[in-house]
Short mmCIF file of C-alpha atoms in Angstrom, two decimals:
data_model
loop_
_atom_site.label_atom_id
_atom_site.label_comp_id
_atom_site.label_asym_id
_atom_site.label_seq_id
_atom_site.Cartn_x
_atom_site.Cartn_y
_atom_site.Cartn_z
CA MET A 657 -77.70 48.04 -115.79
CA SER A 658 -79.00 48.30 -119.36
CA VAL A 659 -81.69 50.96 -119.79
CA TRP A 660 -83.65 51.38 -123.02
CA CYS A 661 -86.62 53.47 -124.16
CA VAL A 662 -89.60 52.49 -126.29
CA VAL A 663 -90.82 55.57 -128.17
CA LEU A 664 -94.42 55.29 -129.34
CA ALA A 665 -95.04 57.14 -132.62
CA ALA A 666 -97.54 54.88 -134.40
CA GLY A 667 -100.73 56.79 -133.56
CA ARG A 668 -102.61 58.93 -136.05
CA GLY A 669 -103.27 61.91 -133.77
CA THR A 670 -106.65 62.67 -135.39
CA ARG A 671 -107.52 65.28 -132.74
CA SER A 672 -104.63 67.44 -133.98
CA GLY A 673 -106.50 68.31 -137.19
CA LEU A 674 -103.34 67.59 -139.20
CA GLU A 675 -103.29 65.57 -142.40
CA GLU A 676 -100.40 63.35 -141.28
CA ASN A 677 -99.08 61.80 -138.11
CA LYS A 678 -98.62 64.73 -135.74
CA VAL A 679 -95.09 63.63 -134.75
CA PHE A 680 -93.94 64.70 -138.23
CA PHE A 681 -95.16 68.27 -137.70
CA ARG A 682 -92.22 70.65 -138.09
CA TRP A 683 -91.44 73.97 -136.49
CA GLN A 684 -88.23 75.93 -136.75
CA GLY A 685 -86.79 73.28 -139.05
CA ARG A 686 -87.29 70.16 -136.91
CA SER A 687 -90.15 67.73 -136.44
CA VAL A 688 -91.87 66.87 -133.16
CA LEU A 689 -90.36 63.38 -133.46
CA SER A 690 -86.80 64.65 -133.93
CA ARG A 691 -87.16 67.05 -131.00
CA CYS A 692 -88.46 64.25 -128.78
CA LEU A 693 -85.59 61.95 -129.73
CA ASP A 694 -83.13 64.82 -129.20
CA ALA A 695 -84.43 65.29 -125.65
CA LEU A 696 -84.22 61.58 -124.85
CA ALA A 697 -80.67 61.35 -126.20
CA ALA A 698 -79.60 64.52 -124.36
CA SER A 699 -80.56 62.94 -121.02
CA ARG A 700 -77.75 60.39 -121.51
CA ALA A 701 -79.94 57.97 -119.54
CA TYR A 702 -80.49 55.36 -122.26
CA ASP A 703 -78.34 52.77 -123.99
CA GLY A 704 -80.71 52.74 -126.95
CA ALA A 705 -84.28 53.22 -128.12
CA VAL A 706 -86.87 51.28 -130.09
CA LEU A 707 -88.98 53.56 -132.26
CA VAL A 708 -92.50 52.24 -132.90
CA LEU A 709 -94.02 53.44 -136.17
CA SER A 710 -96.92 52.40 -138.36
CA GLU A 711 -95.86 50.72 -141.57
CA ALA A 712 -97.51 53.52 -143.57
CA ASP A 713 -95.28 56.10 -141.85
CA LEU A 714 -91.96 54.41 -142.62
CA PRO A 715 -91.36 56.40 -145.85
CA ARG A 716 -92.10 59.66 -144.01
CA TYR A 717 -89.69 58.69 -141.25
CA ARG A 718 -86.98 57.99 -143.82
CA GLU A 719 -87.61 61.48 -145.23
CA ILE A 720 -87.23 62.97 -141.75
CA VAL A 721 -83.94 61.10 -141.28
CA GLU A 722 -82.70 62.40 -144.62
CA THR A 723 -83.60 66.03 -143.97
CA GLU A 724 -83.06 66.31 -140.20
CA GLY A 725 -80.44 63.64 -139.53
CA GLU A 726 -80.62 60.24 -137.89
CA ASN A 727 -80.71 60.18 -134.09
CA PRO A 728 -78.06 57.70 -132.87
CA LEU A 729 -80.26 56.73 -129.91
CA VAL A 730 -82.65 54.90 -132.26
CA LYS A 731 -81.14 51.47 -132.74
CA ARG A 732 -84.26 49.49 -133.67
CA ILE A 733 -87.62 50.06 -135.41
CA ALA A 734 -90.81 48.17 -134.52
CA LEU A 735 -94.18 48.29 -136.27
CA GLY A 736 -97.19 49.57 -134.39
CA GLY A 737 -100.25 47.47 -133.67
CA LYS A 738 -103.97 48.15 -133.87
CA THR A 739 -104.07 49.48 -130.30
CA ARG A 740 -101.71 51.31 -127.98
CA ARG A 741 -101.18 48.14 -125.95
CA GLU A 742 -100.22 46.19 -129.08
CA SER A 743 -97.81 48.93 -130.14
CA GLY A 744 -96.20 48.93 -126.71
CA TYR A 745 -95.92 45.14 -126.76
CA ASN A 746 -94.29 45.21 -130.19
CA GLY A 747 -91.78 47.74 -128.91
CA LEU A 748 -90.92 45.54 -125.93
CA GLN A 749 -90.48 42.54 -128.21
CA ALA A 750 -87.91 44.48 -130.24
CA LEU A 751 -85.69 45.18 -127.22
CA PRO A 752 -82.33 43.39 -127.10
CA GLU A 753 -81.54 40.78 -124.47
CA GLY A 754 -80.41 42.00 -121.06
CA VAL A 755 -82.49 45.19 -120.75
CA GLU A 756 -83.27 45.67 -117.06
CA ILE A 757 -85.13 49.01 -117.09
CA VAL A 758 -87.36 50.21 -119.92
CA SER A 759 -89.07 53.57 -120.30
CA VAL A 760 -92.15 54.01 -122.50
CA HIS A 761 -92.54 57.50 -123.92
CA ASP A 762 -95.01 59.19 -126.28
CA ALA A 763 -93.25 60.84 -129.21
CA ALA A 764 -95.80 63.68 -128.98
CA ARG A 765 -94.10 64.87 -125.75
CA PRO A 766 -90.99 66.66 -127.09
CA PHE A 767 -90.45 68.81 -123.97
CA VAL A 768 -89.36 66.00 -121.65
CA THR A 769 -86.26 66.81 -119.58
CA ALA A 770 -83.35 64.81 -118.22
CA GLU A 771 -84.63 65.43 -114.66
CA ILE A 772 -87.98 63.85 -115.49
CA ILE A 773 -86.40 60.88 -117.25
CA ARG A 774 -83.89 60.15 -114.51
CA ALA A 775 -86.54 60.45 -111.77
CA THR A 776 -88.68 57.75 -113.36
CA ILE A 777 -85.70 55.45 -114.01
CA GLU A 778 -84.49 55.76 -110.42
CA ASP A 779 -87.96 54.94 -109.09
CA ALA A 780 -88.20 51.96 -111.43
CA ARG A 781 -84.96 50.65 -109.94
CA LYS A 782 -86.32 51.08 -106.40
CA TYR A 783 -89.98 50.18 -106.79
CA GLY A 784 -90.30 48.38 -110.13
CA SER A 785 -92.11 51.35 -111.68
CA GLY A 786 -91.75 55.10 -111.99
CA VAL A 787 -94.45 57.16 -113.70
CA ILE A 788 -94.07 60.92 -113.99
CA SER A 789 -97.12 62.76 -112.69
CA THR A 790 -98.38 66.22 -111.77
CA PRO A 791 -101.01 67.49 -109.31
CA VAL A 792 -104.48 68.11 -110.74
CA VAL A 793 -105.32 71.82 -110.72
CA ASP A 794 -108.92 71.63 -111.98
CA THR A 795 -111.87 70.34 -109.98
CA ILE A 796 -112.78 66.94 -111.44
CA LYS A 797 -116.33 65.61 -111.73
CA HIS A 798 -117.18 61.92 -111.95
CA VAL A 799 -120.31 61.08 -113.97
CA GLU A 800 -121.82 57.72 -113.07
CA PRO A 801 -122.63 55.67 -116.21
CA GLY A 802 -126.32 55.07 -116.74
CA THR A 803 -127.65 57.35 -114.01
CA GLY A 804 -125.66 60.46 -114.88
CA ARG A 805 -125.14 61.13 -111.17
CA VAL A 806 -122.28 63.57 -110.61
CA THR A 807 -119.82 63.37 -107.73
CA THR A 808 -116.65 65.30 -106.94
CA PRO A 809 -113.51 63.38 -105.97
CA GLU A 810 -111.06 64.96 -103.54
CA ARG A 811 -108.67 66.92 -105.74
CA SER A 812 -105.70 66.45 -103.41
CA GLU A 813 -105.96 62.70 -104.00
CA LEU A 814 -105.76 63.00 -107.80
CA ARG A 815 -102.72 63.05 -110.09
CA ALA A 816 -102.38 63.47 -113.85
CA VAL A 817 -99.85 61.04 -115.32
CA GLN A 818 -97.60 61.56 -118.32
CA THR A 819 -94.78 59.75 -120.02
CA PRO A 820 -92.04 58.65 -119.69
CA GLN A 821 -93.18 55.69 -117.64
CA SER A 822 -90.28 53.50 -116.55
CA PHE A 823 -90.47 49.88 -115.37
CA ASN A 824 -88.53 46.81 -114.52
CA CYS A 825 -88.42 45.32 -117.99
CA GLU A 826 -89.32 41.73 -117.09
CA MET A 827 -92.21 42.87 -114.89
CA LEU A 828 -93.62 44.98 -117.73
CA ARG A 829 -93.16 42.12 -120.23
CA SER A 830 -95.11 39.81 -117.92
CA ALA A 831 -97.90 42.37 -117.48
CA HIS A 832 -98.17 42.77 -121.26
CA ALA A 833 -98.26 39.01 -121.82
CA HIS A 834 -101.11 38.55 -119.34
CA ALA A 835 -103.03 41.54 -120.72
CA MET A 836 -102.74 40.10 -124.22
CA LYS A 837 -104.19 36.77 -123.05
CA GLU A 838 -107.05 38.58 -121.27
CA GLY A 839 -107.72 40.96 -124.16
CA LEU A 840 -107.23 43.89 -121.79
CA GLU A 841 -106.99 47.30 -123.45
CA VAL A 842 -105.43 50.23 -121.60
CA THR A 843 -104.66 53.90 -122.17
CA ASP A 844 -101.09 53.66 -120.85
CA ASP A 845 -98.58 51.16 -119.48
CA ALA A 846 -99.13 52.37 -115.93
CA MET A 847 -102.74 51.17 -116.10
CA LEU A 848 -101.54 47.81 -117.38
CA PHE A 849 -98.92 47.58 -114.60
CA GLU A 850 -101.57 48.42 -111.98
CA HIS A 851 -103.82 45.67 -113.29
CA GLU A 852 -100.99 43.14 -112.97
CA TYR A 853 -99.37 44.22 -109.69
CA GLY A 854 -102.06 46.23 -107.90
CA THR A 855 -100.30 49.62 -107.89
CA VAL A 856 -97.72 51.79 -109.63
CA HIS A 857 -95.22 54.27 -108.21
CA LEU A 858 -95.74 57.91 -109.17
CA SER A 859 -92.61 60.00 -109.69
CA ASP A 860 -92.03 63.71 -109.09
CA ALA A 861 -89.60 65.96 -110.95
CA PRO A 862 -89.25 69.73 -111.44
CA GLY A 863 -90.75 71.05 -114.65
CA ALA A 864 -93.15 68.16 -115.17
CA GLU A 865 -96.00 70.63 -115.78
CA LYS A 866 -94.23 71.71 -118.99
CA ASN A 867 -93.95 68.13 -120.27
CA VAL A 868 -97.15 68.57 -122.29
CA LYS A 869 -98.47 66.23 -124.95
CA LEU A 870 -99.22 67.90 -128.29
CA THR A 871 -102.80 66.90 -129.02
CA ASN A 872 -105.17 69.58 -130.32
CA PRO A 873 -104.87 72.17 -133.14
CA GLU A 874 -104.37 74.91 -130.56
CA ASP A 875 -101.31 73.09 -129.20
CA PHE A 876 -99.64 73.35 -132.60
CA ARG A 877 -100.67 76.98 -133.11
CA ARG A 878 -99.11 77.93 -129.77
CA LEU A 879 -96.09 75.80 -130.60
CA THR A 880 -95.11 77.55 -133.77
CA GLY A 881 -96.16 81.10 -133.11
CA ALA A 882 -96.82 80.93 -136.84
CA PRO A 883 -98.11 84.00 -138.67
CA LYS A 884 -101.85 84.11 -139.20
CA MET A 885 -101.45 84.74 -142.93
CA ARG A 886 -98.85 83.68 -145.52
CA ILE A 887 -98.78 84.60 -149.21
CA GLY A 888 -96.91 83.06 -152.13
CA THR A 889 -96.57 83.59 -155.86
CA GLY A 890 -95.83 81.11 -158.64
CA TYR A 891 -94.81 81.23 -162.29
CA ASP A 892 -94.33 78.49 -164.87
CA ALA A 893 -94.03 78.16 -168.65
CA HIS A 894 -94.00 75.20 -171.04
CA ARG A 895 -93.36 74.85 -174.74
CA LEU A 896 -96.17 73.75 -177.05
CA LYS A 897 -95.49 70.47 -178.86
CA GLU A 898 -97.35 68.32 -181.35
CA GLY A 899 -98.58 64.96 -180.13
CA ARG A 900 -99.20 66.17 -176.56
CA ARG A 901 -102.49 66.79 -174.77
CA LEU A 902 -103.21 70.33 -173.61
CA VAL A 903 -104.22 70.14 -169.94
CA LEU A 904 -104.94 73.25 -167.89
CA CYS A 905 -106.23 73.13 -164.31
CA GLY A 906 -107.03 69.46 -164.84
CA VAL A 907 -109.19 70.15 -167.91
CA GLU A 908 -108.22 68.72 -171.30
CA VAL A 909 -108.61 71.50 -173.84
CA PRO A 910 -108.93 70.56 -177.55
CA HIS A 911 -105.97 71.99 -179.48
CA ASP A 912 -103.55 71.03 -182.23
CA ARG A 913 -100.67 70.92 -179.74
CA GLY A 914 -100.14 70.30 -176.03
CA LEU A 915 -97.59 71.37 -173.46
CA ASP A 916 -94.30 69.51 -173.24
CA GLY A 917 -93.06 68.31 -169.85
CA HIS A 918 -92.20 65.38 -167.59
CA SER A 919 -95.69 65.25 -166.07
CA ASP A 920 -98.86 66.28 -167.92
CA ALA A 921 -97.25 69.78 -168.03
CA ASP A 922 -100.32 71.50 -166.58
CA VAL A 923 -98.67 74.91 -166.46
CA ALA A 924 -101.50 76.53 -164.49
CA VAL A 925 -101.43 73.94 -161.71
CA HIS A 926 -97.63 74.09 -161.63
CA ALA A 927 -97.77 77.83 -161.02
CA LEU A 928 -100.39 77.30 -158.31
CA MET A 929 -98.30 74.63 -156.58
CA ASP A 930 -95.30 76.95 -156.60
CA ALA A 931 -97.44 79.68 -155.04
CA LEU A 932 -98.55 77.33 -152.24
CA LEU A 933 -95.03 76.06 -151.61
CA GLY A 934 -93.74 79.61 -151.70
CA ALA A 935 -96.23 80.64 -149.03
CA LEU A 936 -94.96 77.79 -146.85
CA GLY A 937 -91.34 78.69 -147.55
CA GLU A 938 -90.74 75.19 -148.93
CA GLY A 939 -89.07 75.82 -152.25
CA ASP A 940 -90.75 74.88 -155.53
CA ILE A 941 -92.16 71.88 -157.38
CA GLY A 942 -88.75 71.02 -158.80
CA ARG A 943 -87.56 70.29 -155.28
CA HIS A 944 -90.55 68.15 -154.35
CA PHE A 945 -91.29 66.49 -157.71
CA PRO A 946 -88.04 66.46 -159.73
CA ASP A 947 -88.32 65.68 -163.45
CA SER A 948 -85.53 63.15 -162.98
CA ASP A 949 -87.86 60.93 -160.93
CA PRO A 950 -89.64 58.33 -163.11
CA GLN A 951 -92.60 58.07 -160.72
CA TYR A 952 -93.77 61.49 -161.92
CA LYS A 953 -93.56 60.62 -165.63
CA GLY A 954 -96.89 61.61 -167.21
CA ILE A 955 -98.55 62.07 -163.83
CA SER A 956 -101.60 64.30 -163.45
CA SER A 957 -100.58 67.60 -161.91
CA MET A 958 -103.86 67.56 -159.99
CA LEU A 959 -102.51 64.54 -158.08
CA LEU A 960 -99.35 66.48 -157.30
CA LEU A 961 -101.49 69.39 -156.11
CA GLU A 962 -103.15 67.00 -153.64
CA GLN A 963 -99.72 66.22 -152.18
CA VAL A 964 -98.89 69.91 -151.88
CA MET A 965 -102.18 70.48 -150.07
CA GLN A 966 -101.25 67.74 -147.60
CA ARG A 967 -98.12 69.77 -146.83
CA VAL A 968 -100.24 72.92 -146.38
CA ARG A 969 -102.52 71.18 -143.87
CA SER A 970 -99.70 69.42 -142.06
CA ARG A 971 -98.12 72.84 -141.44
CA GLY A 972 -101.36 74.00 -139.82
CA TYR A 973 -102.71 76.17 -142.65
CA ARG A 974 -105.68 76.30 -145.00
CA VAL A 975 -106.07 78.10 -148.32
CA GLU A 976 -107.97 81.36 -148.01
CA ASN A 977 -108.06 82.09 -151.74
CA ALA A 978 -106.01 81.63 -154.91
CA ASP A 979 -105.83 83.43 -158.25
CA VAL A 980 -104.40 81.87 -161.43
CA THR A 981 -103.70 83.68 -164.71
CA ILE A 982 -103.09 81.65 -167.88
CA VAL A 983 -101.29 83.47 -170.69
CA ALA A 984 -101.96 81.98 -174.13
CA GLN A 985 -102.67 83.35 -177.59
CA ARG A 986 -104.63 80.24 -178.52
CA PRO A 987 -106.82 78.35 -177.90
CA LYS A 988 -109.59 80.49 -176.47
CA LEU A 989 -110.23 79.29 -172.91
CA ALA A 990 -113.37 81.13 -171.78
CA ALA A 991 -115.63 78.09 -172.19
CA PHE A 992 -113.34 75.95 -170.04
CA ILE A 993 -112.81 78.38 -167.17
CA PRO A 994 -115.82 77.27 -165.03
CA LYS A 995 -114.61 73.66 -164.96
CA MET A 996 -111.05 74.79 -164.22
CA ARG A 997 -112.27 76.86 -161.28
CA ALA A 998 -114.32 73.94 -159.97
CA ASN A 999 -111.29 71.63 -160.17
CA VAL A 1000 -109.05 74.08 -158.36
CA ALA A 1001 -111.66 74.85 -155.70
CA ALA A 1002 -112.12 71.14 -154.95
CA ALA A 1003 -108.38 70.55 -154.73
CA LEU A 1004 -107.88 73.51 -152.38
CA SER A 1005 -111.01 72.75 -150.29
CA VAL A 1006 -112.43 76.23 -150.86
CA ASP A 1007 -115.59 77.68 -152.38
CA VAL A 1008 -115.47 78.37 -156.10
CA ASP A 1009 -115.43 82.14 -155.54
CA CYS A 1010 -112.13 81.65 -153.65
CA ALA A 1011 -110.48 79.88 -156.60
CA ASN A 1012 -110.19 82.34 -159.47
CA VAL A 1013 -108.88 81.28 -162.89
CA LYS A 1014 -108.59 83.69 -165.80
CA ALA A 1015 -106.93 83.76 -169.21
CA THR A 1016 -105.35 86.49 -171.25
CA THR A 1017 -103.26 86.99 -174.40
CA THR A 1018 -100.17 89.11 -175.01
CA GLU A 1019 -101.50 90.66 -178.24
CA ARG A 1020 -99.10 88.37 -180.15
CA MET A 1021 -96.03 89.60 -178.28
CA GLY A 1022 -93.47 87.25 -176.75
CA PHE A 1023 -93.35 83.44 -176.84
CA GLU A 1024 -96.99 83.19 -175.76
CA GLY A 1025 -98.10 85.56 -178.52
CA GLU A 1026 -96.02 83.68 -181.09
CA GLU A 1027 -97.69 80.44 -179.90
CA ILE A 1028 -94.38 78.89 -178.96
CA GLY A 1029 -95.59 78.17 -175.44
CA ILE A 1030 -98.02 78.98 -172.65
CA SER A 1031 -97.23 80.50 -169.26
CA ALA A 1032 -99.16 80.91 -166.03
CA GLN A 1033 -98.90 82.99 -162.89
CA ALA A 1034 -100.56 82.33 -159.55
CA VAL A 1035 -100.90 83.85 -156.10
CA ALA A 1036 -102.18 82.03 -153.01
CA LEU A 1037 -103.11 83.25 -149.55
CA LEU A 1038 -102.91 80.83 -146.61
CA ALA A 1039 -104.51 81.30 -143.22
CA ARG A 1040 -103.62 79.51 -140.00
CA ILE A 1041 -106.11 76.79 -139.09
#
């Protein structure tokens, strides 16, 4: 009997507070998505999996495959739809012929166990459906729409459902087809199955209470046990060259020469980016934006800083403050410092007094003093969101 899994990873996860799809959040070197796929593969219950992703997330997934390895369970990719039902339907459509049992699982549940998976599959074989569930421990209140009248259902009669949810594949296909014709929108496949067949079978398995879905910022803070504060330093230097613009902290400064480099050679922003990446423990700008890549030719370093800040937020951090020192004999930079600080503050999403920029000379010593080049140093402090 062929058994496959449809893994839903096309949502945005806006409640997580992260800048990217939460399934790409990494801790201890692996993403939520990779950990979820690892758990599904380790169960040895599936012949293959269809991974459902949004088209916008395909490049990020390829990056995950490159850095974390490709999971052999994933044999097909399907594009997500506008709703969860559409995404699930697209995943079903991508299944090969002959699949008899299909599980639908949220990629944001990386703690699923083989016991849970096998319990739902066995129930799907017996009853047509198997949906993992747990008893409700809180008292639930029902608020009647319109009147606001509150009633209390009997807690012993309530269950909280999770994924995986396993079904007879043809029965689930039929339920999806009818729901699509009716324009029915649901929060999970169990609800859709109930609508079509009147009921769904709830499965029990040990450890189901730990099969949590990562949803809110606090879930990710607990997940990582990440330090509350992280600090990084950065340093960069570029040679002065005729025919180049001099750009510092996104401000074009009038001068007879500019800094030479693959991008706009904004040495101050480069140092700041290295400080941020250093605080994250993610190398330096050469690793993320290599000068061998033509897409970065002449690019504004402020745009690259935006990408670094996306990494900061996706790791669950914010910038607390940053301090940048520009070392140059000429030109004099005092008049340009306020605009530089404003640019940096906006890019880091902090108040101006948390984005310090200052300039100094070396009293004509060294390559800066001889006006051969300009250097910059930076330090950045990150705080956990």
